[in-house]
Tab-separated table of C-alpha atoms and ligand atoms in Angstrom:
chain	number	residue	atom	x	y	z
M	1398	MET	CA	-145.072	82.106	-82.436
M	1399	LYS	CA	-143.088	79.109	-83.123
M	1400	LYS	CA	-143.399	76.308	-81.362
M	1401	ASP	CA	-140.220	75.170	-79.701
M	1402	LEU	CA	-141.484	73.053	-77.178
M	1403	VAL	CA	-140.261	69.491	-77.839
M	1404	VAL	CA	-142.239	66.974	-74.839
M	1405	LEU	CA	-139.668	63.898	-73.880
M	1406	PHE	CA	-142.153	61.935	-72.138
M	1407	TYR	CA	-141.100	58.517	-70.125
M	1408	PRO	CA	-143.418	55.869	-69.793
M	1409	LYS	CA	-143.816	54.086	-66.085
M	1410	THR	CA	-142.217	50.715	-66.779
M	1411	GLU	CA	-143.499	48.338	-63.927
M	1412	PRO	CA	-146.883	48.834	-62.434
M	1413	ASP	CA	-145.721	49.592	-59.471
M	1414	ASN	CA	-142.735	51.926	-59.711
M	1415	ILE	CA	-140.645	51.979	-55.896
M	1416	TYR	CA	-137.148	52.681	-57.952
M	1417	ARG	CA	-136.780	54.726	-60.142
M	1418	ASN	CA	-133.583	54.931	-61.860
M	1419	LEU	CA	-132.365	58.270	-64.055
M	1420	PRO	CA	-133.748	57.402	-66.989
M	1421	ILE	CA	-130.288	58.386	-69.372
M	1422	SER	CA	-131.207	58.425	-72.654
M	1423	ILE	CA	-133.841	60.456	-71.986
M	1424	LEU	CA	-131.269	62.740	-70.500
M	1425	LYS	CA	-128.789	62.606	-73.232
M	1426	LEU	CA	-131.798	62.890	-76.153
M	1427	ALA	CA	-133.353	66.160	-73.699
M	1428	SER	CA	-129.104	67.529	-73.242
M	1429	GLN	CA	-128.805	67.650	-77.582
M	1430	VAL	CA	-132.411	68.827	-77.945
M	1431	ILE	CA	-130.933	71.913	-75.868
M	1432	ALA	CA	-127.906	72.254	-77.648
M	1433	SER	CA	-130.033	72.351	-81.477
M	1434	GLY	CA	-131.318	75.265	-79.972
M	1435	TYR	CA	-135.271	74.286	-78.351
M	1436	ARG	CA	-137.146	74.050	-75.487
M	1437	VAL	CA	-137.119	70.643	-73.501
M	1438	ARG	CA	-139.627	69.367	-70.779
M	1439	VAL	CA	-139.285	65.707	-70.031
M	1440	VAL	CA	-142.579	64.274	-68.335
M	1441	ASP	CA	-141.549	60.875	-66.720
M	1442	SER	CA	-144.135	58.555	-65.637
M	1443	ARG	CA	-143.131	56.981	-63.145
M	1444	ILE	CA	-142.868	60.353	-61.281
M	1445	GLU	CA	-145.905	62.559	-62.596
M	1446	GLU	CA	-148.248	60.162	-62.530
M	1447	ASP	CA	-150.874	62.462	-63.091
M	1448	TYR	CA	-149.621	63.741	-66.466
M	1449	GLU	CA	-152.706	64.068	-68.644
M	1450	PRO	CA	-152.814	68.065	-67.294
M	1451	VAL	CA	-148.990	68.784	-67.443
M	1452	ILE	CA	-149.840	67.605	-71.303
M	1453	ARG	CA	-153.177	69.736	-71.994
M	1454	GLN	CA	-151.321	72.064	-70.780
M	1455	ILE	CA	-147.995	72.677	-73.155
M	1456	ALA	CA	-149.439	71.447	-75.870
M	1457	GLY	CA	-150.260	74.631	-77.623
M	1458	GLU	CA	-146.192	75.522	-77.254
M	1459	THR	CA	-145.286	71.607	-78.232
M	1460	LEU	CA	-142.859	71.691	-81.016
M	1461	CYS	CA	-143.172	67.673	-81.035
M	1462	PHE	CA	-143.884	65.423	-78.316
M	1463	GLY	CA	-140.948	61.685	-78.060
M	1464	VAL	CA	-141.753	59.011	-76.271
M	1465	SER	CA	-139.122	56.709	-75.372
M	1466	ALA	CA	-140.171	52.832	-74.764
M	1467	MET	CA	-139.344	49.191	-74.737
M	1468	THR	CA	-140.872	46.368	-75.371
M	1469	GLY	CA	-143.602	45.846	-72.796
M	1470	PHE	CA	-145.066	47.439	-69.943
M	1471	GLN	CA	-144.119	50.404	-71.076
M	1472	ILE	CA	-146.282	50.704	-74.708
M	1473	ASN	CA	-149.319	51.203	-72.713
M	1474	HIS	CA	-147.913	54.409	-71.521
M	1475	GLY	CA	-146.607	55.592	-73.845
M	1476	ILE	CA	-149.573	54.837	-76.001
M	1477	LYS	CA	-151.732	56.812	-73.843
M	1478	ALA	CA	-149.715	59.930	-73.653
M	1479	SER	CA	-150.121	60.099	-77.436
M	1480	GLU	CA	-153.188	59.370	-77.343
M	1481	ILE	CA	-153.566	62.558	-74.755
M	1482	ALA	CA	-151.445	64.701	-76.763
M	1483	LYS	CA	-153.147	63.573	-80.293
M	1484	ARG	CA	-156.012	64.080	-78.823
M	1485	ILE	CA	-155.313	68.062	-77.537
M	1486	ASN	CA	-153.815	68.793	-80.940
M	1487	HIS	CA	-154.491	66.530	-83.336
M	1488	ASP	CA	-151.266	68.220	-85.404
M	1489	ILE	CA	-148.936	67.514	-83.004
M	1490	PRO	CA	-146.249	65.405	-84.108
M	1491	VAL	CA	-145.842	62.180	-81.954
M	1492	VAL	CA	-142.260	60.765	-81.930
M	1493	TRP	CA	-141.952	57.612	-80.701
M	1494	GLY	CA	-138.430	56.119	-80.176
M	1495	GLY	CA	-135.760	53.682	-78.039
M	1496	TRP	CA	-136.068	49.205	-77.760
M	1497	HIS	CA	-139.336	48.715	-79.455
M	1498	ALA	CA	-140.093	51.441	-82.348
M	1499	SER	CA	-136.408	50.635	-83.170
M	1500	LEU	CA	-136.963	46.786	-83.353
M	1501	LEU	CA	-140.779	47.708	-85.064
M	1502	PRO	CA	-140.707	50.495	-86.824
M	1503	SER	CA	-143.378	49.199	-89.179
M	1504	GLN	CA	-145.735	48.121	-86.812
M	1505	THR	CA	-145.418	50.027	-84.310
M	1506	LEU	CA	-146.564	52.920	-87.157
M	1507	GLU	CA	-149.854	50.961	-87.467
M	1508	ASN	CA	-150.980	52.853	-84.275
M	1509	ASP	CA	-152.902	55.441	-85.012
M	1510	PHE	CA	-151.564	58.262	-82.224
M	1511	ILE	CA	-147.507	58.031	-83.756
M	1512	ASP	CA	-146.369	59.230	-86.801
M	1513	ILE	CA	-142.212	58.680	-86.597
M	1514	ALA	CA	-140.701	56.345	-85.577
M	1515	VAL	CA	-136.679	57.238	-84.614
M	1516	ILE	CA	-134.301	53.640	-85.282
M	1517	GLY	CA	-131.329	53.248	-83.654
M	1518	GLN	CA	-129.412	56.446	-82.065
M	1519	GLY	CA	-131.933	59.135	-81.175
M	1520	GLU	CA	-129.394	62.377	-81.188
M	1521	ARG	CA	-128.564	63.237	-84.584
M	1522	THR	CA	-131.609	61.987	-85.913
M	1523	LEU	CA	-133.874	63.746	-83.501
M	1524	SER	CA	-132.001	66.428	-84.289
M	1525	GLU	CA	-132.145	66.763	-88.210
M	1526	LEU	CA	-135.859	65.482	-87.353
M	1527	LEU	CA	-136.493	69.178	-85.181
M	1528	GLY	CA	-135.135	71.373	-87.414
M	1529	VAL	CA	-137.716	69.562	-90.528
M	1530	LEU	CA	-140.645	70.388	-88.226
M	1531	ALA	CA	-139.541	73.543	-87.111
M	1532	ASN	CA	-138.530	75.084	-90.920
M	1533	GLY	CA	-140.614	72.721	-92.941
M	1534	GLY	CA	-137.880	70.300	-95.330
M	1535	ASP	CA	-139.058	66.634	-95.845
M	1536	PHE	CA	-138.583	63.609	-93.886
M	1537	LYS	CA	-137.412	61.278	-96.565
M	1538	ASN	CA	-133.868	63.127	-96.152
M	1539	ILE	CA	-133.589	62.175	-92.841
M	1540	SER	CA	-132.089	58.896	-91.932
M	1541	GLY	CA	-132.923	56.549	-89.641
M	1542	ILE	CA	-136.470	57.193	-89.806
M	1543	ALA	CA	-139.948	55.785	-90.739
M	1544	PHE	CA	-143.008	57.724	-90.988
M	1545	LYS	CA	-146.313	58.013	-92.859
M	1546	ASP	CA	-147.054	59.878	-95.833
M	1547	GLN	CA	-149.916	61.525	-96.447
M	1548	ASN	CA	-151.797	58.784	-97.778
M	1549	GLY	CA	-151.022	56.616	-94.565
M	1550	ALA	CA	-148.571	54.534	-95.929
M	1551	VAL	CA	-145.372	53.454	-93.815
M	1552	ILE	CA	-141.651	54.814	-95.657
M	1553	GLN	CA	-138.284	53.364	-93.938
M	1554	ASN	CA	-135.413	55.583	-95.178
M	1555	THR	CA	-132.158	54.050	-95.371
M	1556	CYS	CA	-130.669	53.616	-92.075
M	1557	ARG	CA	-128.229	55.838	-90.458
M	1558	ARG	CA	-124.728	54.914	-89.068
M	1559	PHE	CA	-123.456	54.416	-85.936
M	1560	GLU	CA	-121.667	57.129	-84.651
M	1561	ASP	CA	-119.443	58.469	-81.708
M	1562	ILE	CA	-121.250	59.374	-78.770
M	1563	ASP	CA	-118.592	61.660	-77.728
M	1564	ASN	CA	-120.292	63.380	-80.963
M	1565	PHE	CA	-123.418	64.419	-79.356
M	1566	ALA	CA	-123.716	67.094	-76.961
M	1567	PRO	CA	-122.455	66.866	-73.592
M	1568	VAL	CA	-124.995	66.080	-70.728
M	1569	ASN	CA	-126.832	69.073	-69.978
M	1570	PHE	CA	-128.114	68.346	-65.937
M	1571	GLU	CA	-129.958	71.119	-65.203
M	1572	ALA	CA	-132.722	68.883	-68.751
M	1573	ILE	CA	-133.893	66.868	-65.350
M	1574	ASN	CA	-134.417	67.072	-62.045
M	1575	ILE	CA	-131.054	64.925	-60.903
M	1576	ASP	CA	-132.191	64.935	-57.478
M	1577	LYS	CA	-135.622	62.960	-57.717
M	1578	TYR	CA	-133.673	60.351	-58.929
M	1579	ILE	CA	-130.797	59.493	-56.607
M	1580	ASN	CA	-131.744	56.954	-54.564
M	1581	GLU	CA	-130.067	54.644	-51.231
M	1582	SER	CA	-128.871	51.463	-52.441
M	1583	GLU	CA	-126.234	48.284	-51.436
M	1584	LEU	CA	-123.843	50.866	-52.796
M	1585	GLY	CA	-124.343	53.790	-50.783
M	1586	LYS	CA	-126.612	56.641	-49.619
M	1587	ARG	CA	-127.298	58.076	-52.245
M	1588	THR	CA	-126.332	56.020	-55.795
M	1589	ILE	CA	-127.544	57.296	-59.348
M	1590	SER	CA	-127.414	54.666	-62.590
M	1591	TRP	CA	-125.111	57.111	-65.152
M	1592	ASN	CA	-123.814	55.549	-68.416
M	1593	THR	CA	-119.945	56.488	-70.755
M	1594	SER	CA	-120.712	53.640	-73.263
M	1595	GLN	CA	-123.117	52.346	-75.270
M	1596	GLY	CA	-123.402	49.604	-77.781
M	1597	CYS	CA	-121.895	45.982	-77.715
M	1598	PRO	CA	-119.714	43.799	-80.336
M	1599	PHE	CA	-121.090	40.775	-78.867
M	1600	CYS	CA	-123.975	38.988	-80.416
M	1601	CYS	CA	-125.950	37.242	-77.915
M	1602	GLY	CA	-129.123	35.251	-79.429
M	1603	PHE	CA	-131.287	36.964	-76.542
M	1604	CYS	CA	-130.334	40.198	-76.925
M	1605	CYS	CA	-131.483	43.406	-78.224
M	1606	THR	CA	-128.616	45.437	-77.921
M	1607	PRO	CA	-126.522	44.509	-81.687
M	1608	VAL	CA	-129.910	44.750	-83.439
M	1609	LEU	CA	-130.224	47.700	-82.043
M	1610	TYR	CA	-126.431	48.770	-82.634
M	1611	GLY	CA	-125.365	46.612	-85.722
M	1612	ARG	CA	-122.437	45.274	-82.560
M	1613	ASN	CA	-120.528	49.223	-82.655
M	1614	TRP	CA	-119.311	50.058	-79.557
M	1615	ALA	CA	-118.569	53.912	-78.733
M	1616	SER	CA	-117.783	54.985	-75.261
M	1617	LEU	CA	-117.397	58.685	-73.836
M	1618	SER	CA	-113.660	60.173	-73.569
M	1619	VAL	CA	-112.236	59.623	-70.328
M	1620	GLU	CA	-112.020	63.163	-69.714
M	1621	ARG	CA	-115.843	64.144	-70.290
M	1622	ILE	CA	-117.136	60.965	-68.260
M	1623	LEU	CA	-114.588	61.994	-64.796
M	1624	GLY	CA	-115.849	65.369	-65.541
M	1625	GLU	CA	-119.624	64.537	-65.483
M	1626	ILE	CA	-118.602	61.820	-62.069
M	1627	GLU	CA	-117.092	65.084	-60.552
M	1628	THR	CA	-119.984	66.938	-61.737
M	1629	LEU	CA	-122.345	64.206	-59.880
M	1630	ILE	CA	-120.050	63.830	-56.856
M	1631	SER	CA	-119.464	67.965	-55.806
M	1632	ARG	CA	-123.411	68.865	-57.337
M	1633	PHE	CA	-125.310	66.334	-55.968
M	1634	ASN	CA	-123.452	64.887	-53.479
M	1635	VAL	CA	-123.782	61.379	-55.200
M	1636	ASP	CA	-121.562	59.110	-52.733
M	1637	SER	CA	-122.010	56.203	-55.493
M	1638	ILE	CA	-123.179	55.659	-59.015
M	1639	LEU	CA	-124.587	52.343	-61.508
M	1640	PHE	CA	-122.718	52.625	-64.873
M	1641	ALA	CA	-125.539	51.379	-66.309
M	1642	GLU	CA	-124.283	49.926	-70.013
M	1643	ASP	CA	-125.098	47.744	-72.400
M	1644	ASN	CA	-120.933	46.773	-71.985
M	1645	PHE	CA	-118.368	48.548	-69.670
M	1646	PHE	CA	-115.695	45.912	-69.943
M	1647	THR	CA	-115.068	45.990	-73.517
M	1648	ASN	CA	-112.186	47.946	-73.953
M	1649	ARG	CA	-109.492	46.993	-71.020
M	1650	GLU	CA	-107.743	50.015	-71.757
M	1651	ARG	CA	-110.289	52.291	-71.452
M	1652	VAL	CA	-111.727	51.017	-68.032
M	1653	SER	CA	-107.490	51.279	-66.890
M	1654	ALA	CA	-107.582	54.739	-67.636
M	1655	ILE	CA	-111.278	56.149	-65.671
M	1656	CYS	CA	-109.902	54.351	-62.408
M	1657	THR	CA	-106.218	55.381	-62.873
M	1658	GLU	CA	-108.697	59.182	-62.532
M	1659	ILE	CA	-110.621	58.409	-60.377
M	1660	VAL	CA	-107.725	57.369	-58.078
M	1661	LYS	CA	-105.552	60.209	-59.097
M	1662	ARG	CA	-108.488	62.901	-58.577
M	1663	LYS	CA	-108.866	61.291	-55.165
M	1664	LEU	CA	-112.956	60.590	-55.779
M	1665	LYS	CA	-113.766	58.792	-53.137
M	1666	PHE	CA	-117.661	57.201	-54.486
M	1667	HIS	CA	-118.445	53.435	-54.824
M	1668	TRP	CA	-119.665	52.361	-58.155
M	1669	SER	CA	-120.885	48.887	-59.595
M	1670	THR	CA	-121.054	48.493	-63.119
M	1671	ASP	CA	-121.989	45.166	-65.192
M	1672	GLY	CA	-119.467	43.283	-67.386
M	1673	ARG	CA	-119.794	39.956	-69.681
M	1674	ILE	CA	-118.107	36.944	-67.766
M	1675	ASP	CA	-115.022	36.120	-70.601
M	1676	GLN	CA	-113.772	39.704	-70.150
M	1677	ILE	CA	-113.609	39.828	-66.830
M	1678	LEU	CA	-111.050	36.534	-66.655
M	1679	ARG	CA	-109.399	38.672	-68.790
M	1680	LEU	CA	-108.432	40.802	-66.952
M	1681	GLU	CA	-105.388	41.573	-65.380
M	1682	PRO	CA	-104.064	41.807	-61.303
M	1683	GLU	CA	-103.206	45.492	-61.872
M	1684	LEU	CA	-106.815	45.731	-63.576
M	1685	PHE	CA	-108.378	44.880	-60.650
M	1686	SER	CA	-106.221	46.010	-58.097
M	1687	LEU	CA	-107.194	49.994	-60.120
M	1688	LEU	CA	-111.408	48.338	-59.842
M	1689	ASN	CA	-110.514	48.031	-55.697
M	1690	GLU	CA	-109.057	51.343	-55.358
M	1691	SER	CA	-111.064	53.491	-57.844
M	1692	GLY	CA	-113.930	51.938	-55.490
M	1693	CYS	CA	-115.550	49.346	-57.304
M	1694	HIS	CA	-117.208	47.241	-55.941
M	1695	LYS	CA	-119.711	45.138	-57.979
M	1696	ILE	CA	-120.047	43.822	-60.856
M	1697	TYR	CA	-123.549	42.129	-62.106
M	1698	LEU	CA	-122.214	39.429	-64.620
M	1699	GLY	CA	-123.362	38.001	-67.670
M	1700	ALA	CA	-124.150	34.316	-66.651
M	1701	GLU	CA	-127.379	33.523	-68.571
M	1702	SER	CA	-127.450	29.466	-67.731
M	1703	GLY	CA	-126.465	27.172	-65.822
M	1704	ASP	CA	-126.795	24.698	-68.661
M	1705	GLN	CA	-124.331	24.284	-71.163
M	1706	ASP	CA	-126.439	23.744	-73.782
M	1707	VAL	CA	-128.132	27.103	-73.299
M	1708	LEU	CA	-125.219	28.748	-73.340
M	1709	ASN	CA	-124.410	27.388	-76.870
M	1710	LEU	CA	-127.788	28.256	-77.897
M	1711	ILE	CA	-127.693	32.261	-77.491
M	1712	ASP	CA	-124.119	32.024	-78.795
M	1713	LYS	CA	-122.541	33.522	-75.037
M	1714	LYS	CA	-119.707	32.149	-76.174
M	1715	ILE	CA	-118.475	31.080	-72.241
M	1716	LYS	CA	-118.597	27.824	-71.054
M	1717	ARG	CA	-119.645	27.547	-67.830
M	1718	GLU	CA	-117.536	26.386	-65.642
M	1719	ASP	CA	-116.605	29.801	-67.090
M	1720	THR	CA	-119.240	31.717	-64.360
M	1721	TYR	CA	-117.326	29.925	-61.411
M	1722	LYS	CA	-114.162	30.895	-62.655
M	1723	ALA	CA	-115.203	34.569	-62.233
M	1724	VAL	CA	-117.204	34.863	-59.101
M	1725	ASP	CA	-113.979	33.271	-57.369
M	1726	LEU	CA	-112.270	35.265	-59.383
M	1727	LEU	CA	-113.797	38.821	-58.038
M	1728	GLY	CA	-114.622	37.413	-54.792
M	1729	ARG	CA	-110.977	37.310	-54.415
M	1730	HIS	CA	-110.503	40.930	-54.929
M	1731	ASN	CA	-113.102	41.530	-52.513
M	1732	ILE	CA	-115.609	42.908	-55.439
M	1733	LYS	CA	-119.421	41.774	-55.114
M	1734	ALA	CA	-120.657	39.824	-58.009
M	1735	GLU	CA	-124.267	39.432	-58.580
M	1736	LEU	CA	-125.392	36.675	-61.736
M	1737	PHE	CA	-127.987	37.572	-64.660
M	1738	LEU	CA	-129.089	34.389	-64.827
M	1739	MET	CA	-132.390	33.020	-66.928
M	1740	VAL	CA	-135.074	29.796	-66.510
M	1741	GLY	CA	-137.201	28.717	-69.772
M	1742	PHE	CA	-135.101	28.429	-72.567
M	1743	PRO	CA	-137.337	26.656	-76.126
M	1744	LEU	CA	-135.225	23.298	-75.691
M	1745	ASN	CA	-135.171	21.943	-72.585
M	1746	PRO	CA	-136.857	24.697	-70.244
M	1747	LYS	CA	-136.948	21.803	-67.585
M	1748	LYS	CA	-133.392	21.002	-67.713
M	1749	ASP	CA	-132.362	24.279	-67.872
M	1750	LEU	CA	-133.793	25.604	-64.637
M	1751	ASN	CA	-132.415	22.608	-63.067
M	1752	GLU	CA	-128.811	23.603	-63.746
M	1753	THR	CA	-129.843	26.528	-63.328
M	1754	LEU	CA	-130.513	25.822	-59.971
M	1755	LYS	CA	-127.031	23.669	-59.237
M	1756	MET	CA	-125.634	26.344	-60.170
M	1757	ILE	CA	-126.933	29.237	-58.279
M	1758	SER	CA	-126.611	27.056	-55.641
M	1759	GLY	CA	-122.975	25.614	-56.157
M	1760	ILE	CA	-122.037	29.518	-56.291
M	1761	LYS	CA	-124.766	30.499	-53.112
M	1762	ARG	CA	-122.967	27.290	-51.329
M	1763	ASN	CA	-118.883	28.719	-51.879
M	1764	TYR	CA	-119.731	32.678	-52.208
M	1765	PRO	CA	-122.702	33.474	-50.109
M	1766	ASN	CA	-121.557	37.247	-50.308
M	1767	HIS	CA	-122.623	36.974	-54.004
M	1768	GLN	CA	-125.904	36.889	-54.840
M	1769	ALA	CA	-127.701	35.470	-57.721
M	1770	THR	CA	-130.736	35.403	-59.691
M	1771	PRO	CA	-133.066	33.621	-62.070
M	1772	PHE	CA	-135.373	35.134	-64.566
M	1773	LEU	CA	-137.808	34.245	-67.320
M	1774	TYR	CA	-136.515	34.133	-71.249
M	1775	THR	CA	-138.586	36.495	-72.332
M	1776	PRO	CA	-138.113	36.173	-76.276
M	1777	TYR	CA	-137.248	40.098	-77.808
M	1778	PRO	CA	-138.097	40.393	-81.592
M	1779	GLY	CA	-135.578	41.044	-83.436
M	1780	THR	CA	-133.564	38.831	-81.939
M	1781	LYS	CA	-131.976	35.648	-83.274
M	1782	LEU	CA	-133.622	33.598	-80.700
M	1783	PHE	CA	-136.849	34.961	-81.888
M	1784	ASP	CA	-137.106	32.528	-85.236
M	1785	LEU	CA	-136.464	29.303	-82.687
M	1786	ALA	CA	-139.503	30.477	-80.585
M	1787	LYS	CA	-141.787	31.242	-83.123
M	1788	ASN	CA	-140.334	27.651	-84.822
M	1789	TYR	CA	-141.807	26.653	-81.057
M	1790	GLY	CA	-144.942	27.631	-81.616
M	1791	LEU	CA	-144.830	31.399	-80.276
M	1792	ARG	CA	-146.714	33.534	-81.581
M	1793	PRO	CA	-146.192	37.227	-81.806
M	1794	PRO	CA	-148.819	39.828	-81.099
M	1795	GLY	CA	-150.235	40.991	-83.711
M	1796	SER	CA	-149.719	45.341	-83.156
M	1797	LEU	CA	-148.322	47.516	-81.062
M	1798	ARG	CA	-150.797	47.870	-78.014
M	1799	ALA	CA	-150.209	43.395	-77.408
M	1800	TRP	CA	-146.693	44.210	-77.108
M	1801	GLY	CA	-147.496	46.371	-74.343
M	1802	ASN	CA	-148.348	43.236	-72.410
M	1803	TRP	CA	-145.068	41.039	-73.795
M	1804	SER	CA	-143.508	40.844	-69.700
M	1805	LEU	CA	-141.059	38.775	-67.925
M	1806	LEU	CA	-144.001	38.474	-65.720
M	1807	ALA	CA	-146.265	36.680	-67.431
M	1808	PRO	CA	-146.556	33.487	-69.312
M	1809	ILE	CA	-146.129	34.557	-72.551
M	1810	SER	CA	-144.077	30.975	-74.424
M	1811	PRO	CA	-145.865	27.782	-75.271
M	1812	TRP	CA	-143.510	25.617	-74.278
M	1813	ILE	CA	-143.960	27.712	-70.555
M	1814	ASP	CA	-146.788	26.033	-68.412
M	1815	LYS	CA	-148.144	27.089	-65.812
M	1816	SER	CA	-146.673	24.721	-63.448
M	1817	TYR	CA	-143.478	25.680	-65.061
M	1818	LEU	CA	-144.287	29.748	-64.097
M	1819	ASP	CA	-145.416	28.956	-60.506
M	1820	ARG	CA	-142.352	26.962	-59.828
M	1821	VAL	CA	-140.221	30.001	-60.996
M	1822	ASN	CA	-142.369	32.261	-58.970
M	1823	ARG	CA	-141.603	29.909	-55.610
M	1824	LEU	CA	-137.999	30.401	-55.984
M	1825	VAL	CA	-137.677	33.096	-57.336
M	1826	LYS	CA	-140.141	35.079	-53.889
M	1827	PHE	CA	-139.144	32.358	-51.728
M	1828	TYR	CA	-137.210	29.628	-51.646
M	1829	LEU	CA	-134.061	31.800	-52.980
M	1830	PRO	CA	-134.414	34.423	-51.007
M	1831	PHE	CA	-134.845	32.321	-47.321
M	1832	ALA	CA	-132.070	29.030	-49.182
M	1833	TYR	CA	-129.780	32.097	-49.803
M	1834	PRO	CA	-130.870	35.167	-47.340
M	1835	SER	CA	-129.464	38.166	-47.755
M	1836	ASP	CA	-127.849	40.577	-45.125
M	1837	SER	CA	-131.041	41.820	-44.234
M	1838	LEU	CA	-132.540	38.639	-43.637
M	1839	ARG	CA	-130.152	37.258	-41.895
M	1840	LYS	CA	-130.532	40.047	-39.054
M	1841	ARG	CA	-133.626	39.433	-39.322
M	1842	MET	CA	-133.484	35.724	-38.528
M	1843	GLU	CA	-131.605	36.463	-35.058
M	1844	LYS	CA	-134.571	39.095	-33.358
M	1845	GLY	CA	-137.340	37.268	-31.166
M	1846	VAL	CA	-139.635	34.841	-31.984
M	1847	SER	CA	-139.708	36.100	-36.451
M	1848	GLY	CA	-135.758	34.983	-35.914
M	1849	TYR	CA	-137.273	31.203	-35.028
M	1850	PHE	CA	-139.895	31.965	-37.976
M	1851	TYR	CA	-137.201	32.482	-40.631
M	1852	ARG	CA	-134.822	29.616	-39.374
M	1853	ILE	CA	-137.009	27.191	-40.003
M	1854	MET	CA	-137.633	28.308	-43.571
M	1855	HIS	CA	-134.168	28.553	-44.258
M	1856	ARG	CA	-133.116	24.722	-43.118
M	1857	ILE	CA	-136.395	24.216	-44.828
M	1858	ALA	CA	-135.798	26.017	-48.165
M	1859	LYS	CA	-131.626	25.352	-48.671
M	1860	PHE	CA	-132.491	21.422	-48.390
M	1861	ARG	CA	-134.949	20.844	-51.268
M	1862	ILE	CA	-132.589	24.103	-52.932
M	1863	GLU	CA	-129.763	21.703	-52.688
M	1864	LYS	CA	-131.901	18.468	-52.501
M	1865	ASN	CA	-133.403	19.544	-55.646
M	1866	ILE	CA	-136.672	18.637	-54.120
M	1867	LEU	CA	-139.328	20.952	-54.971
M	1868	ILE	CA	-142.482	19.001	-55.321
M	1869	PHE	CA	-145.535	20.191	-52.202
M	1870	PRO	CA	-144.544	23.638	-51.446
M	1871	ILE	CA	-146.133	22.956	-48.772
M	1872	GLU	CA	-144.302	25.561	-46.350
M	1873	TRP	CA	-144.425	27.914	-49.103
M	1874	GLN	CA	-148.810	27.404	-49.237
M	1875	VAL	CA	-148.804	27.603	-45.630
M	1876	VAL	CA	-146.424	31.021	-45.116
M	1877	LYS	CA	-148.803	32.437	-48.003
M	1878	PHE	CA	-152.209	31.701	-46.199
M	1879	ILE	CA	-150.781	32.761	-42.928
M	1880	TYR	CA	-148.599	35.768	-44.243
M	1881	TYR	CA	-151.555	37.317	-46.800
M	1882	LYS	CA	-154.589	36.438	-44.862
M	1883	VAL	CA	-153.332	36.406	-41.378
M	1884	MET	CA	-151.283	39.048	-40.665
M	1885	LEU	CA	-151.602	40.888	-42.744
M	1886	ARG	CA	-154.998	41.614	-42.370
M	1887	TYR	CA	-154.644	41.629	-38.483
M	1888	ASN	CA	-151.506	43.685	-38.339
M	1889	ILE	CA	-150.061	40.839	-36.487
M	1890	PHE	CA	-146.042	40.947	-36.356
M	1891	LYS	CA	-145.643	44.459	-38.408
M	1892	ASN	CA	-142.475	43.839	-38.691
M	1893	LEU	CA	-142.072	40.589	-39.662
M	1894	SER	CA	-142.456	39.700	-43.618
M	1895	VAL	CA	-142.135	37.592	-46.186
M	1896	PRO	CA	-139.996	37.864	-49.960
M	1897	ARG	CA	-142.518	38.891	-52.196
W	2225	LIG	S1	-126.290	40.223	-73.846
W	2225	LIG	FE1	-124.291	41.662	-73.204
W	2225	LIG	S2	-122.676	40.966	-74.653
W	2225	LIG	FE2	-123.958	39.900	-74.839
W	2225	LIG	S3	-124.824	41.078	-76.900
W	2225	LIG	FE3	-125.991	41.632	-75.401
W	2225	LIG	S4	-124.833	43.748	-74.228
W	2225	LIG	FE4	-123.611	42.553	-76.189
């Protein structure tokens, strides 16, 4: 019997995946595979944690075992699943795609359990690859892949040209159990992540997107986007959508057309998306009205840093003041802003942390409803900043397995020492959430005995952040001790929670 089953494995993204967003890239690949005449079984290890029996059960009929992984934690479970598949049947072709395999295809293929790496957009490449696996042919004729020849040598074919995503198969809503990825969020009771475009024409020095798609950008047609939104609302009862895009606002006419159609078709839902600061500053008042009318609730802004030297280094093409202007503009149009910020760049990590904290407290003082959280900058291979990071002493991992430890949470950059990391941890987990409380923490501050505790912590944290006095974090030590060692242990104040 001819094998026709394609397994698409999505590895866990964190040790503890509480929020499971839809793996959109996997859904789109699965739709393409079905449209090409094959069966698909998606295994999302965040949902099917015990995936070994599943792989074991379907190994006999598997034509191809695909894994999509980003650099970092996903690699660990990706390797584990590939190993399981190979140990059951050594002849199953294991194909890796996604960020990491695209960035480092040759090193990915050094792993014994992986046969082929797909580079960049996967839809067309995977269809052609399945044709060769099912019917025979030569891998050398498939652009956009790297593979091992019979002697184990890695051969990398020519790159595949970026293709208009409207050419790819329509989303097949049966390919994945969509209901499992609908979560409650600040947008609504039934929120789903979705996607309408791919790529980005910009080239920020820390970002992998231009490396993956060569600074190309493509959108689905407005008709197709609206059709998908209508299906999500009517069939899955979705009341809110997070458009998780590389760059939603690349084309203003497109945004305007999407919003106009949402309003015209009377589709009632809240939505949020990402935006570049300079793009937001260029939006006309009429477009803001349309954003409001169509239900736009929040925009995630790539502010990146409060330090102008860092903004110049990463070629962000904005001034620090632009961030304040964009936040102000969104606030005036009743749209929430959440700033993506990074700290710990190699030039002067202490300075960029201080400047970024100044930006956060400046924004929170004037716009308490907007959000801003700093993450630790992590250098990714292939990006412009990666070479600079190597000049500052970064030693990239020498194997795929070692890249599995590459993480936002671990100190991997030699210019970051433990005290810096501890300081960022304290800020993110304790001082910033207490200094600028979320709506839920604000409510708790008003209630009973625990309310006193929250109010005291709020005052101390705010004072420390605004005066930039972060040495001797006694209250953090005390709270950690009381909360983790006493309260949790003896189950005191069950409802009291400390941001972790
Ligand atoms: S950070 Fe955003 S704007 Fe910059 S290259 Fe990446 S996707 Fe494009």
